[in-house]
DNA sequence: ACCAAAACGGCAAGCGCTTACCAAAATGAA
DNA sequence: TTCATTTTGGTAAGCGCTTGCCGTTTTGGT
């Protein structure tokens, strides 16, 4: 494997010049730059990333920590991060914590020293722990907010409000909220917004795992609560609720209306198509990555709260009179 | 930030001993090891990954290249890789090529120098290119086979056979195959197996993008072809076909039976639940990662072909008499 | 033609760690 | 007790690159 040294020799310049020719093109005369580029090309030179990282103190690696890669929510964010990072030729270290707090701590600890910055997606760990992490390296939080730290989140409150108003307009008054993990910041945000629409009777169906099965499990509670509509923590849960409602002989939206959260692809291609609060997931990935870059020269840590949008499809309809 | 040097001084040993105490525990006496560990802990020592990598020549990073993170197929494989890699405390660099051949080439080129090995998931590039890549570093291919290289793939032929036999048993004789990307190796494998079941009239509906919309687009061709059953390239496409069939007023499975491939989560929670050929995706991720580790001491590159299983659900039924 | 300023490029010192290689210490057999 | 053998730990040489510093060349103003 050819080293920069070899390239320099081949081009008849010093290693310093070779280095500059490759990384700071205009600090070297055109002629020499060409000589170096040509030599590098001819020798098939590939920079040694570890050496670059060690010497420069920057690895050009980003760490992305998320609870579950198989969850389309996170996969989509990851895709956004990816795309943005590749634009600046940086690589993304992805770690899946399996929704496990302990694994999360461990993996963050593990990854942090090797990256230039971390993206914490829906972290389940405590605020103080997050602060500690942020103290030892650039960090942007996604889908959660921590006072004093950079974050990209969604305006879920207005999403919840829009969903509830939609349901109220359809004549629903008794609405079940099927929640997510108890440790989830965004579940807390949704809950907090539940009271903001007047004239509604909200039944809170405790925290489920934020997956299809969680919704299945909750559906019977929804039925027992005699709610005519349900707002779910996310689309996966909403889909689970719908499955089970159907299995119990109820039809959506005739008997029960269902609203999800996230707008994952599956939401639009199940039947009935799911009414849901769409979150700009890919964009969140983009923004978070961009934020990470500007962190040092930022005076105070920027907080982005991205707008959401209620997408009305076929899973919601007028309440039975 | 404390360095190994600092730790060594604090523990009253040489840097070499400190290094060994941390990475080769039993090449150092218990007493000194404790001194080092204690000092490291006290100083909050975190090894510098770049330095370790540079000095040892191993980055403890794996590269995972895949066409689309938002596709549950790949996300699931990625999850398997993740889990396995974390077991051996290695990090995974994930790169999403967006189903684009050029991006794929570029990103592989980019990532390879920084990793100890690469996992190429459903690569779309040419065989010769793959060989070239494999020549400059350990590589395992997932969901494709290249003569002479290590790979983990699925026994799709037997899956196709099982699906076709299932359909034939239900009385279907005219069956549409809705294919995937033309450049896809696994689409070619599926196609190759189509002829293996006798007495069937197979209509080939050309290659679609392997996503929901691809299936939607193909559905009308299926109808026009007067097939009573369709086998789709994957579940996403199958789901797309089903949506559109329904929109066209046909019901599944009464009018048309649909079989997918992969068994992604959505397959089981749509209605009607999708009959599909289940692939052990997470396991593929595991196996591929494990294979990568053993590559050097392998005589000839191992090729795993994992078994698949037809999961019969509600999207297939008897043909109309 | 001469000098100041600007542009360019080389030297060399690391970045923080690993790992031969070898010396010293400890162990055990004789 | 002595010598051969094994264990243990120190010395030092890098791994391949970046970058601050400074001398040299070029440029252009007069």
XYZ file of C-alpha atoms (C1' of nucleotides) in Angstrom:
702
model
C 0.000 0.000 0.000
C 1.403 3.342 -1.047
C 1.870 5.998 1.625
C 1.902 9.752 1.321
C 5.627 9.474 1.667
C 5.791 7.369 -1.480
C 3.612 9.810 -3.335
C 5.820 12.681 -2.256
C 8.929 10.920 -3.471
C 7.300 10.011 -6.755
C 6.211 13.582 -7.252
C 9.554 14.957 -6.180
C 8.174 17.035 -3.328
C 8.229 16.875 0.437
C 5.569 14.942 2.319
C 4.283 18.230 3.655
C 3.605 19.484 0.194
C 2.008 16.252 -0.813
C -0.267 16.451 2.179
C -1.222 20.015 1.378
C -1.761 19.291 -2.269
C -4.390 16.771 -1.301
C -6.152 18.504 1.526
C -5.619 22.212 1.022
C -5.455 22.502 -2.762
C -4.762 26.188 -2.983
C -1.872 26.386 -0.627
C 0.243 24.757 -3.283
C 1.088 25.920 -6.791
C -0.919 24.427 -9.576
C 2.024 22.724 -11.107
C 3.093 20.851 -8.000
C -0.425 20.017 -7.119
C -0.796 18.306 -10.448
C 2.405 16.414 -9.994
C 1.209 15.175 -6.630
C -2.275 14.296 -7.813
C -0.877 12.431 -10.736
C 1.581 10.517 -8.591
C -1.100 9.670 -6.053
C -3.298 8.415 -8.796
C -0.571 6.434 -10.421
C 0.409 4.708 -7.194
C -3.190 4.102 -6.229
C -2.660 6.066 -3.057
C -5.315 5.758 -0.387
C -4.863 7.893 2.686
C -4.639 6.029 5.937
C -7.647 7.231 7.879
C -6.280 6.349 11.257
C -3.126 8.303 10.629
C -5.075 11.297 9.391
C -7.293 11.096 12.418
C -4.433 10.782 14.849
C -2.449 13.624 13.387
C -5.319 15.991 12.884
C -7.428 15.112 15.861
C -10.503 14.686 13.667
C -11.774 11.295 12.622
C -14.422 12.444 10.184
C -16.706 9.979 11.879
C -20.109 10.724 13.321
C -21.757 8.540 15.906
C -25.451 7.891 15.576
C -27.135 6.205 18.494
C -30.681 5.012 18.108
C -33.044 2.681 19.903
C -34.010 0.389 17.040
C -32.849 0.253 13.472
C -35.718 -1.966 12.474
C -38.130 0.775 13.442
C -38.830 2.784 10.311
C -38.881 5.966 12.340
C -35.243 5.643 13.267
C -34.231 4.083 10.007
C -35.540 7.136 8.221
C -33.718 9.533 10.488
C -30.596 7.471 9.963
C -31.039 7.765 6.255
C -31.206 11.516 6.537
C -28.083 11.629 8.636
C -26.315 9.379 6.176
C -27.128 11.481 3.194
C -26.022 14.676 4.842
C -22.845 13.178 6.223
C -21.843 11.765 2.910
C -22.200 15.173 1.386
C -19.284 16.268 3.523
C -17.497 12.951 3.127
C -17.868 11.795 6.619
C -18.809 8.337 7.770
C -21.532 7.413 10.188
C -21.088 4.915 12.969
C -24.540 3.585 13.698
C -25.347 1.868 16.953
C -28.610 0.237 17.819
C -29.352 0.065 21.530
C -32.351 -2.193 21.273
C -34.392 0.224 23.353
C -32.198 -0.658 26.287
C -30.928 2.026 28.629
C -27.938 0.084 29.775
C -26.861 -0.776 26.265
C -27.280 2.854 25.358
C -24.936 4.080 28.053
C -22.410 1.457 27.166
C -22.460 2.084 23.459
C -22.217 5.837 23.792
C -19.264 5.501 26.099
C -17.711 3.153 23.613
C -18.249 5.187 20.510
C -17.638 8.687 21.719
C -13.846 8.710 21.816
C -13.698 7.674 18.192
C -16.000 10.234 16.655
C -16.073 13.952 15.986
C -19.585 14.268 17.254
C -22.607 12.305 18.314
C -26.221 12.270 17.330
C -28.384 10.929 20.103
C -31.696 9.863 18.690
C -34.495 9.540 21.229
C -32.078 8.834 24.055
C -33.633 6.986 26.979
C -30.915 7.860 29.475
C -31.203 10.616 32.057
C -30.719 14.312 31.390
C -27.685 14.530 33.604
C -26.055 11.662 31.806
C -26.703 13.380 28.514
C -25.147 16.559 29.847
C -22.116 14.640 30.936
C -21.736 13.170 27.478
C -22.198 16.560 25.880
C -19.434 17.856 28.106
C -16.917 15.513 26.564
C -17.732 16.105 22.911
C -20.145 17.707 20.472
C -23.630 16.279 20.773
C -26.936 16.915 19.078
C -30.058 15.324 20.415
C -32.819 14.238 18.095
C -36.429 13.841 19.136
C -35.870 15.070 22.651
C -34.891 18.344 24.213
C -32.500 18.947 27.029
C -32.114 22.443 28.386
C -28.843 23.942 27.275
C -28.016 21.357 24.629
C -28.401 21.407 20.884
C -31.364 19.442 19.638
C -33.703 18.797 16.781
C -37.187 17.803 17.735
C -40.722 17.995 16.490
C -43.555 20.220 17.439
C -45.573 17.303 18.722
C -47.868 19.455 20.817
C -49.344 21.046 17.748
C -49.584 17.611 16.166
C -51.533 16.248 19.099
C -53.752 19.310 19.029
C -54.429 18.956 15.320
C -55.251 15.292 15.740
C -57.589 15.894 18.633
C -59.326 18.747 16.891
C -59.755 16.597 13.840
C -61.362 13.915 15.955
C -63.544 16.354 17.800
C -64.710 17.799 14.518
C -65.767 14.310 13.554
C -67.870 14.140 16.653
C -65.614 12.051 18.873
C -65.555 13.006 22.515
C -64.151 9.988 24.275
C -60.652 9.392 22.997
C -58.073 6.871 24.109
C -54.404 7.741 24.089
C -52.232 4.666 23.681
C -48.859 5.716 25.000
C -45.281 4.764 24.353
C -42.416 3.769 26.626
C -42.572 5.368 30.040
C -39.019 6.614 29.685
C -39.733 8.292 26.389
C -39.434 12.048 26.323
C -41.642 12.330 23.291
C -44.351 10.278 24.947
C -44.272 12.757 27.798
C -44.641 15.613 25.311
C -47.627 14.011 23.672
C -49.253 13.395 27.026
C -48.644 16.954 28.081
C -50.509 18.218 25.046
C -53.528 15.982 25.536
C -55.276 18.422 27.785
C -54.969 21.338 25.433
C -58.099 20.678 23.471
C -61.218 21.410 25.452
C -64.338 19.323 25.628
C -62.645 15.986 25.248
C -62.679 13.020 27.519
C -59.223 11.463 27.274
C -58.563 7.938 28.477
C -54.936 7.192 29.030
C -53.867 3.667 28.109
C -50.426 3.297 29.727
C -47.081 2.889 28.065
C -46.530 0.203 25.511
C -43.442 -0.849 23.694
C -43.504 1.373 20.629
C -44.008 -1.502 18.222
C -46.874 -3.254 16.514
C -47.347 -5.725 19.303
C -47.693 -2.922 21.801
C -50.704 -1.670 19.908
C -52.216 -5.106 19.667
C -51.972 -5.421 23.412
C -53.581 -2.048 23.975
C -56.554 -2.511 21.676
C -58.619 -4.497 24.109
C -58.177 -1.802 26.715
C -59.382 0.716 24.181
C -62.498 -1.304 23.573
C -63.128 -1.761 27.266
C -62.755 1.979 27.777
C -65.554 2.552 25.266
C -63.557 5.147 23.412
C -64.695 5.884 19.874
C -61.329 7.094 18.729
C -57.725 6.413 19.556
C -54.601 8.445 19.231
C -51.533 6.254 19.296
C -47.974 6.991 20.329
C -46.790 6.134 16.845
C -47.857 4.477 13.623
C -46.556 1.075 14.549
C -48.705 1.102 17.649
C -51.653 2.503 15.696
C -51.329 -0.293 13.184
C -51.254 -2.798 16.015
C -54.399 -1.316 17.480
C -56.116 -1.516 14.117
C -55.173 -5.155 13.627
C -56.575 -6.144 16.933
C -59.718 -4.055 16.597
C -60.391 -5.780 13.334
C -59.733 -9.138 14.922
C -62.251 -8.258 17.590
C -64.822 -7.562 14.911
C -64.749 -3.782 15.002
C -64.188 -1.851 11.853
C -62.058 1.216 11.319
C -63.191 3.950 10.943
C -66.880 2.997 11.253
C -66.679 1.785 14.832
C -63.439 3.327 15.951
C -61.236 6.012 14.432
C -57.489 5.662 14.708
C -54.775 8.291 14.449
C -51.061 7.536 14.462
C -47.882 9.518 14.706
C -44.808 9.644 12.442
C -46.176 8.819 9.005
C -43.961 5.872 8.300
C -44.301 4.394 4.807
C -46.547 1.585 6.011
C -49.085 4.149 7.190
C -50.031 4.960 3.649
C -50.171 1.485 2.281
C -52.208 -0.384 4.799
C -55.939 -0.487 4.453
C -57.583 1.578 5.648
C -54.741 4.014 5.151
C -53.762 5.562 8.438
C -54.542 9.112 9.431
C -51.406 10.289 11.142
C -49.276 13.186 12.262
C -46.398 13.328 9.807
C -42.956 14.160 11.155
C -40.192 15.329 8.825
C -37.830 12.512 9.755
C -35.330 12.713 6.967
C -35.108 16.410 7.430
C -34.489 15.942 11.127
C -31.522 13.776 10.221
C -30.227 16.447 7.885
C -30.668 19.290 10.303
C -29.121 17.444 13.185
C -26.047 16.642 11.160
C -25.745 20.210 10.002
C -26.156 21.474 13.531
C -23.375 19.219 14.711
C -20.984 20.874 12.299
C -21.688 24.348 13.531
C -21.640 23.528 17.203
C -18.307 25.057 18.197
C -18.915 28.472 16.772
C -22.453 28.585 18.075
C -22.944 30.953 20.938
C -25.717 29.087 22.602
C -26.767 25.625 21.524
C -29.399 25.842 18.809
C -32.706 24.104 19.265
C -34.781 23.283 16.249
C -38.381 22.292 16.593
C -39.604 21.098 13.238
C -43.201 21.566 12.141
C -45.487 18.579 11.840
C -48.541 18.007 9.743
C -51.733 16.053 10.188
C -52.264 13.762 7.226
C -55.871 12.707 7.038
C -56.455 9.350 5.406
C -59.072 6.661 5.831
C -58.689 5.506 9.387
C -60.695 8.367 10.812
C -64.366 9.075 10.226
C -67.458 10.496 11.879
C -68.351 9.169 15.289
C -71.365 6.878 15.493
C -74.273 9.105 16.449
C -7.818 14.139 28.291
C -5.605 11.592 29.956
C -3.310 9.509 27.767
C -1.909 6.067 28.326
C 1.328 7.810 29.173
C -0.379 9.601 32.036
C -1.869 6.404 33.284
C 1.489 4.699 33.146
C 3.107 7.457 35.160
C 0.302 7.468 37.682
C 0.600 3.712 38.073
C 4.366 3.834 38.229
C 4.897 1.552 35.241
C 6.074 1.955 31.675
C 3.628 2.804 28.923
C 4.196 -0.645 27.479
C 3.029 -2.272 30.658
C 0.054 0.013 30.863
C -0.866 -0.891 27.323
C -0.552 -4.566 28.046
C -2.461 -4.343 31.285
C -5.406 -3.012 29.350
C -5.350 -5.124 26.245
C -3.593 -8.350 27.165
C -4.543 -8.782 30.806
C -2.552 -11.888 31.515
C 0.753 -10.796 30.207
C 1.119 -8.651 33.272
C 1.202 -9.585 36.943
C -2.001 -9.181 38.840
C -0.594 -6.552 41.091
C 0.550 -4.217 38.332
C -2.552 -4.797 36.349
C -4.588 -3.580 39.263
C -2.419 -0.541 39.689
C -2.895 0.320 36.034
C -6.615 -0.330 36.006
C -7.059 1.746 39.095
C -5.021 4.622 37.692
C -6.873 4.498 34.379
C -10.137 4.591 36.188
C -9.079 7.407 38.450
C -7.890 9.563 35.578
C -10.929 8.733 33.483
C -8.694 7.363 30.803
C -10.270 6.744 27.393
C -8.062 5.172 24.780
C -7.570 7.183 21.639
C -9.065 5.010 18.940
C -7.161 6.579 16.108
C -3.879 5.991 17.841
C -4.764 2.412 18.588
C -5.782 1.916 15.018
C -2.679 3.489 13.606
C -0.324 1.588 15.809
C -2.006 -1.761 15.532
C -3.229 -1.576 11.990
C -6.732 -2.564 13.048
C -9.519 -0.044 13.409
C -12.121 -2.333 14.942
C -14.518 -0.843 12.448
C -16.711 -2.782 10.039
C -18.152 -1.253 6.918
C -21.714 -2.121 6.014
C -22.888 -1.047 2.604
C -26.533 -1.359 1.743
C -28.900 -0.009 -0.861
C -31.542 1.530 1.370
C -31.740 1.867 5.109
C -35.407 2.711 4.985
C -36.097 -0.675 3.465
C -36.921 -2.998 6.346
C -35.079 -5.806 4.616
C -31.767 -4.037 4.897
C -32.545 -2.420 8.195
C -33.064 -5.859 9.665
C -29.823 -7.194 8.264
C -28.106 -4.118 9.632
C -29.561 -4.812 13.012
C -28.146 -8.307 12.946
C -24.730 -7.034 11.970
C -24.872 -4.441 14.702
C -25.707 -6.895 17.403
C -22.985 -9.292 16.424
C -20.379 -6.566 16.038
C -21.140 -5.113 19.402
C -20.599 -8.493 20.954
C -16.982 -8.205 19.923
C -16.868 -4.493 20.692
C -16.506 -3.323 17.174
C -18.300 -0.441 15.548
C -20.238 -0.504 12.316
C -19.943 2.150 9.662
C -23.193 2.061 7.777
C -23.524 3.540 4.342
C -26.710 3.813 2.358
C -26.219 3.946 -1.395
C -29.787 4.836 -2.257
C -29.947 1.965 -4.730
C -27.444 3.830 -6.863
C -24.556 2.010 -8.471
C -22.349 5.024 -8.730
C -22.888 6.016 -5.128
C -22.130 2.462 -4.161
C -18.768 2.414 -5.876
C -17.898 5.756 -4.391
C -18.875 4.917 -0.877
C -17.092 1.583 -0.847
C -13.935 3.218 -2.115
C -14.311 5.801 0.575
C -14.974 3.521 3.460
C -12.697 0.629 2.768
C -9.383 2.114 3.879
C -10.813 2.884 7.290
C -12.285 -0.490 8.167
C -11.106 -3.965 9.032
C -13.607 -5.558 6.727
C -16.651 -4.867 4.625
C -20.096 -6.329 4.406
C -21.602 -5.757 0.998
C -25.327 -6.159 1.190
C -27.044 -6.788 -2.132
C -24.333 -5.005 -4.071
C -25.454 -3.726 -7.451
C -21.975 -3.279 -8.873
C -20.329 -5.745 -11.215
C -18.684 -8.994 -10.186
C -15.278 -7.871 -11.306
C -15.543 -4.714 -9.254
C -16.489 -6.771 -6.252
C -13.501 -8.999 -6.781
C -11.273 -5.982 -6.965
C -12.623 -4.716 -3.685
C -12.209 -8.107 -2.099
C -8.604 -8.061 -3.219
C -7.837 -5.039 -1.110
C -9.487 -6.145 2.101
C -11.717 -8.735 3.745
C -15.185 -8.755 2.244
C -18.327 -10.749 2.820
C -21.231 -10.423 0.456
C -24.773 -10.656 1.687
C -27.712 -11.623 -0.491
C -25.612 -12.306 -3.541
C -22.995 -14.819 -4.494
C -19.778 -14.244 -6.328
C -17.655 -17.221 -7.252
C -14.624 -17.397 -5.051
C -15.759 -14.873 -2.464
C -17.265 -15.340 0.960
C -20.988 -14.759 1.045
C -24.186 -15.278 2.946
C -27.272 -15.660 0.853
C -30.651 -17.287 0.916
C -31.926 -20.373 -0.756
C -34.386 -18.373 -2.819
C -34.852 -21.100 -5.393
C -36.503 -23.352 -2.889
C -38.547 -20.394 -1.694
C -39.819 -19.711 -5.179
C -40.568 -23.365 -5.620
C -42.480 -23.569 -2.377
C -44.482 -20.484 -3.273
C -45.327 -21.755 -6.736
C -46.277 -25.165 -5.464
C -48.471 -23.574 -2.862
C -50.217 -21.573 -5.570
C -50.562 -24.530 -7.851
C -52.055 -26.536 -5.031
C -54.655 -23.800 -4.697
C -55.521 -24.268 -8.337
C -53.672 -21.324 -9.823
C -52.083 -21.932 -13.175
C -51.463 -18.493 -14.574
C -49.091 -16.676 -12.296
C -47.486 -13.282 -12.656
C -43.987 -12.649 -11.381
C -43.441 -9.000 -10.492
C -39.719 -8.576 -10.578
C -37.205 -6.370 -8.861
C -34.372 -4.185 -10.134
C -32.783 -5.469 -13.305
C -29.343 -5.271 -11.745
C -30.373 -7.313 -8.752
C -28.688 -10.649 -8.346
C -31.467 -11.977 -6.184
C -34.061 -11.024 -8.770
C -32.104 -13.081 -11.271
C -32.112 -16.014 -8.841
C -35.844 -15.805 -8.369
C -36.401 -15.646 -12.113
C -34.145 -18.610 -12.666
C -36.254 -20.697 -10.322
C -39.559 -19.778 -11.916
C -39.375 -22.559 -14.454
C -38.739 -25.274 -11.932
C -42.336 -26.024 -11.159
C -44.103 -27.760 -13.989
C -47.555 -27.053 -15.313
C -47.525 -23.343 -14.617
C -47.963 -20.465 -16.953
C -45.666 -17.726 -15.716
C -46.072 -14.126 -16.863
C -43.063 -11.988 -16.246
C -43.825 -8.409 -15.286
C -40.471 -6.647 -15.722
C -38.287 -5.099 -13.075
C -39.672 -2.565 -10.668
C -38.007 -0.541 -8.011
C -38.193 -2.814 -5.000
C -40.516 -0.529 -3.083
C -44.217 -0.161 -2.516
C -44.709 2.146 -5.457
C -43.100 -0.400 -7.751
C -45.808 -2.873 -6.857
C -48.544 -0.304 -7.358
C -47.245 0.336 -10.826
C -47.116 -3.351 -11.660
C -50.608 -4.246 -10.483
C -52.368 -3.039 -13.583
C -50.092 -5.161 -15.713
C -50.969 -8.129 -13.551
C -54.645 -7.526 -14.123
C -54.168 -7.079 -17.840
C -52.232 -10.330 -17.962
C -55.241 -12.137 -16.459
C -53.094 -13.870 -13.880
C -54.954 -15.242 -10.874
C -51.949 -15.120 -8.620
C -48.838 -13.050 -8.277
C -45.449 -13.713 -6.829
C -43.647 -10.512 -6.038
C -39.956 -9.720 -5.799
C -40.396 -8.731 -2.183
C -42.996 -7.858 0.411
C -42.902 -4.158 -0.277
C -43.748 -4.790 -3.895
C -46.376 -7.360 -2.922
C -47.994 -4.838 -0.634
C -47.994 -2.328 -3.447
C -49.653 -4.789 -5.759
C -52.290 -5.509 -3.155
C -53.069 -1.833 -2.624
C -53.585 -1.242 -6.263
C -55.585 -4.403 -6.831
C -57.897 -3.313 -4.079
C -58.127 0.144 -5.591
C -59.082 -1.461 -8.854
C -61.895 -3.274 -7.130
C -60.341 -6.710 -6.937
C -60.131 -8.496 -3.677
C -57.277 -10.526 -2.280
C -57.294 -13.500 -2.082
C -60.761 -14.034 -3.629
C -59.887 -12.592 -7.034
C -56.121 -12.677 -6.932
C -53.678 -14.395 -4.604
C -50.480 -12.591 -3.671
C -47.214 -13.974 -2.367
C -44.308 -11.851 -1.235
C -40.719 -12.421 -0.282
C -38.736 -11.493 2.848
C -41.356 -11.489 5.589
C -40.814 -7.981 6.793
C -42.809 -6.995 9.874
C -45.446 -5.201 7.826
C -46.268 -8.451 6.058
C -47.916 -9.814 9.137
C -49.824 -6.756 10.145
C -51.490 -5.677 6.995
C -54.848 -7.063 6.091
C -55.087 -9.513 4.555
C -51.846 -10.681 6.133
C -49.344 -11.485 3.443
C -48.308 -14.991 2.485
C -44.585 -14.718 1.983
C -41.265 -16.480 1.809
C -39.523 -15.661 5.062
C -35.794 -15.006 4.965
C -33.693 -15.160 8.134
C -32.453 -11.588 7.834
C -31.103 -10.964 11.283
C -29.331 -14.266 11.163
C -27.786 -13.335 7.842
C -26.362 -10.247 9.521
C -24.950 -12.358 12.320
C -23.458 -14.971 10.081
C -21.911 -12.488 7.725
C -20.214 -10.687 10.579
C -18.938 -13.923 12.006
C -17.664 -14.993 8.616
C -15.771 -11.763 8.257
C -13.831 -12.509 11.413
C -12.692 -15.889 10.263
C -11.787 -14.873 6.742
C -7.996 -14.881 6.972
C -7.644 -18.349 8.363
C -10.228 -19.764 6.003
C -8.807 -21.953 3.308
C -11.396 -21.186 0.705
C -13.995 -18.491 1.166
C -17.056 -19.923 2.886
C -20.451 -19.581 1.280
C -23.534 -19.850 3.411
C -26.922 -20.311 1.858
C -29.517 -19.928 4.550
C -32.796 -21.823 4.433
C -36.034 -19.990 3.784
C -39.574 -20.801 4.734
C -42.948 -20.206 3.155
C -45.248 -18.517 5.625
C -48.834 -18.955 4.554
C -51.165 -16.218 5.683
C -54.330 -14.728 4.271
C -53.292 -13.280 0.947
C -53.472 -16.594 -0.864
C -56.548 -18.680 -1.453
C -58.130 -21.071 -3.922
C -58.308 -19.961 -7.527
C -61.728 -19.019 -8.839
C -63.055 -22.110 -10.560
C 17.657 47.400 -10.868
C 16.363 47.179 -5.876
C 13.693 46.190 -1.897
C 9.442 45.025 0.727
C 5.771 42.071 0.861
C 3.509 37.980 -0.350
C 3.381 33.269 -1.746
C 5.281 28.886 -1.514
C 7.309 24.715 0.261
C 10.564 22.112 3.353
C 11.897 20.660 8.038
C 10.779 18.379 11.867
C 8.093 17.621 15.715
C 4.727 15.302 17.145
C -0.441 12.820 17.527
C -1.144 8.353 21.354
C -0.639 3.980 20.991
C 1.385 -1.037 19.986
C 4.877 -4.376 19.805
C 9.240 -6.386 18.596
C 13.243 -7.120 21.150
C 15.882 -7.655 25.015
C 17.235 -7.459 30.013
C 16.027 -8.488 34.576
C 13.687 -11.159 37.833
C 11.562 -15.210 39.324
C 11.067 -20.050 39.215
C 12.340 -24.800 39.320
C 15.266 -28.723 38.387
C 19.476 -30.791 39.481
C 23.462 -23.523 45.506
C 23.721 -23.180 40.500
C 22.186 -22.907 35.958
C 18.581 -23.219 32.535
C 14.068 -21.842 31.691
C 10.169 -19.175 31.952
C 7.860 -14.780 33.257
C 7.649 -10.140 33.470
C 8.366 -5.452 32.159
C 11.161 -1.750 30.073
C 13.261 0.519 25.874
C 12.498 2.425 21.758
C 11.139 2.327 17.183
C 7.734 3.274 14.640
C 2.413 3.460 12.471
C 1.250 7.516 8.330
C -0.143 11.690 8.508
C -0.697 17.033 9.745
C 0.955 21.524 10.745
C 3.651 25.362 13.011
C 7.554 27.585 11.943
C 10.787 29.547 9.086
C 13.781 30.079 5.036
C 13.460 30.749 -0.001
C 11.514 32.238 -4.118
C 8.437 35.105 -6.609
C 5.986 39.297 -7.400
C 5.330 44.043 -8.074
C 6.012 48.815 -6.816
C 9.265 52.478 -7.436
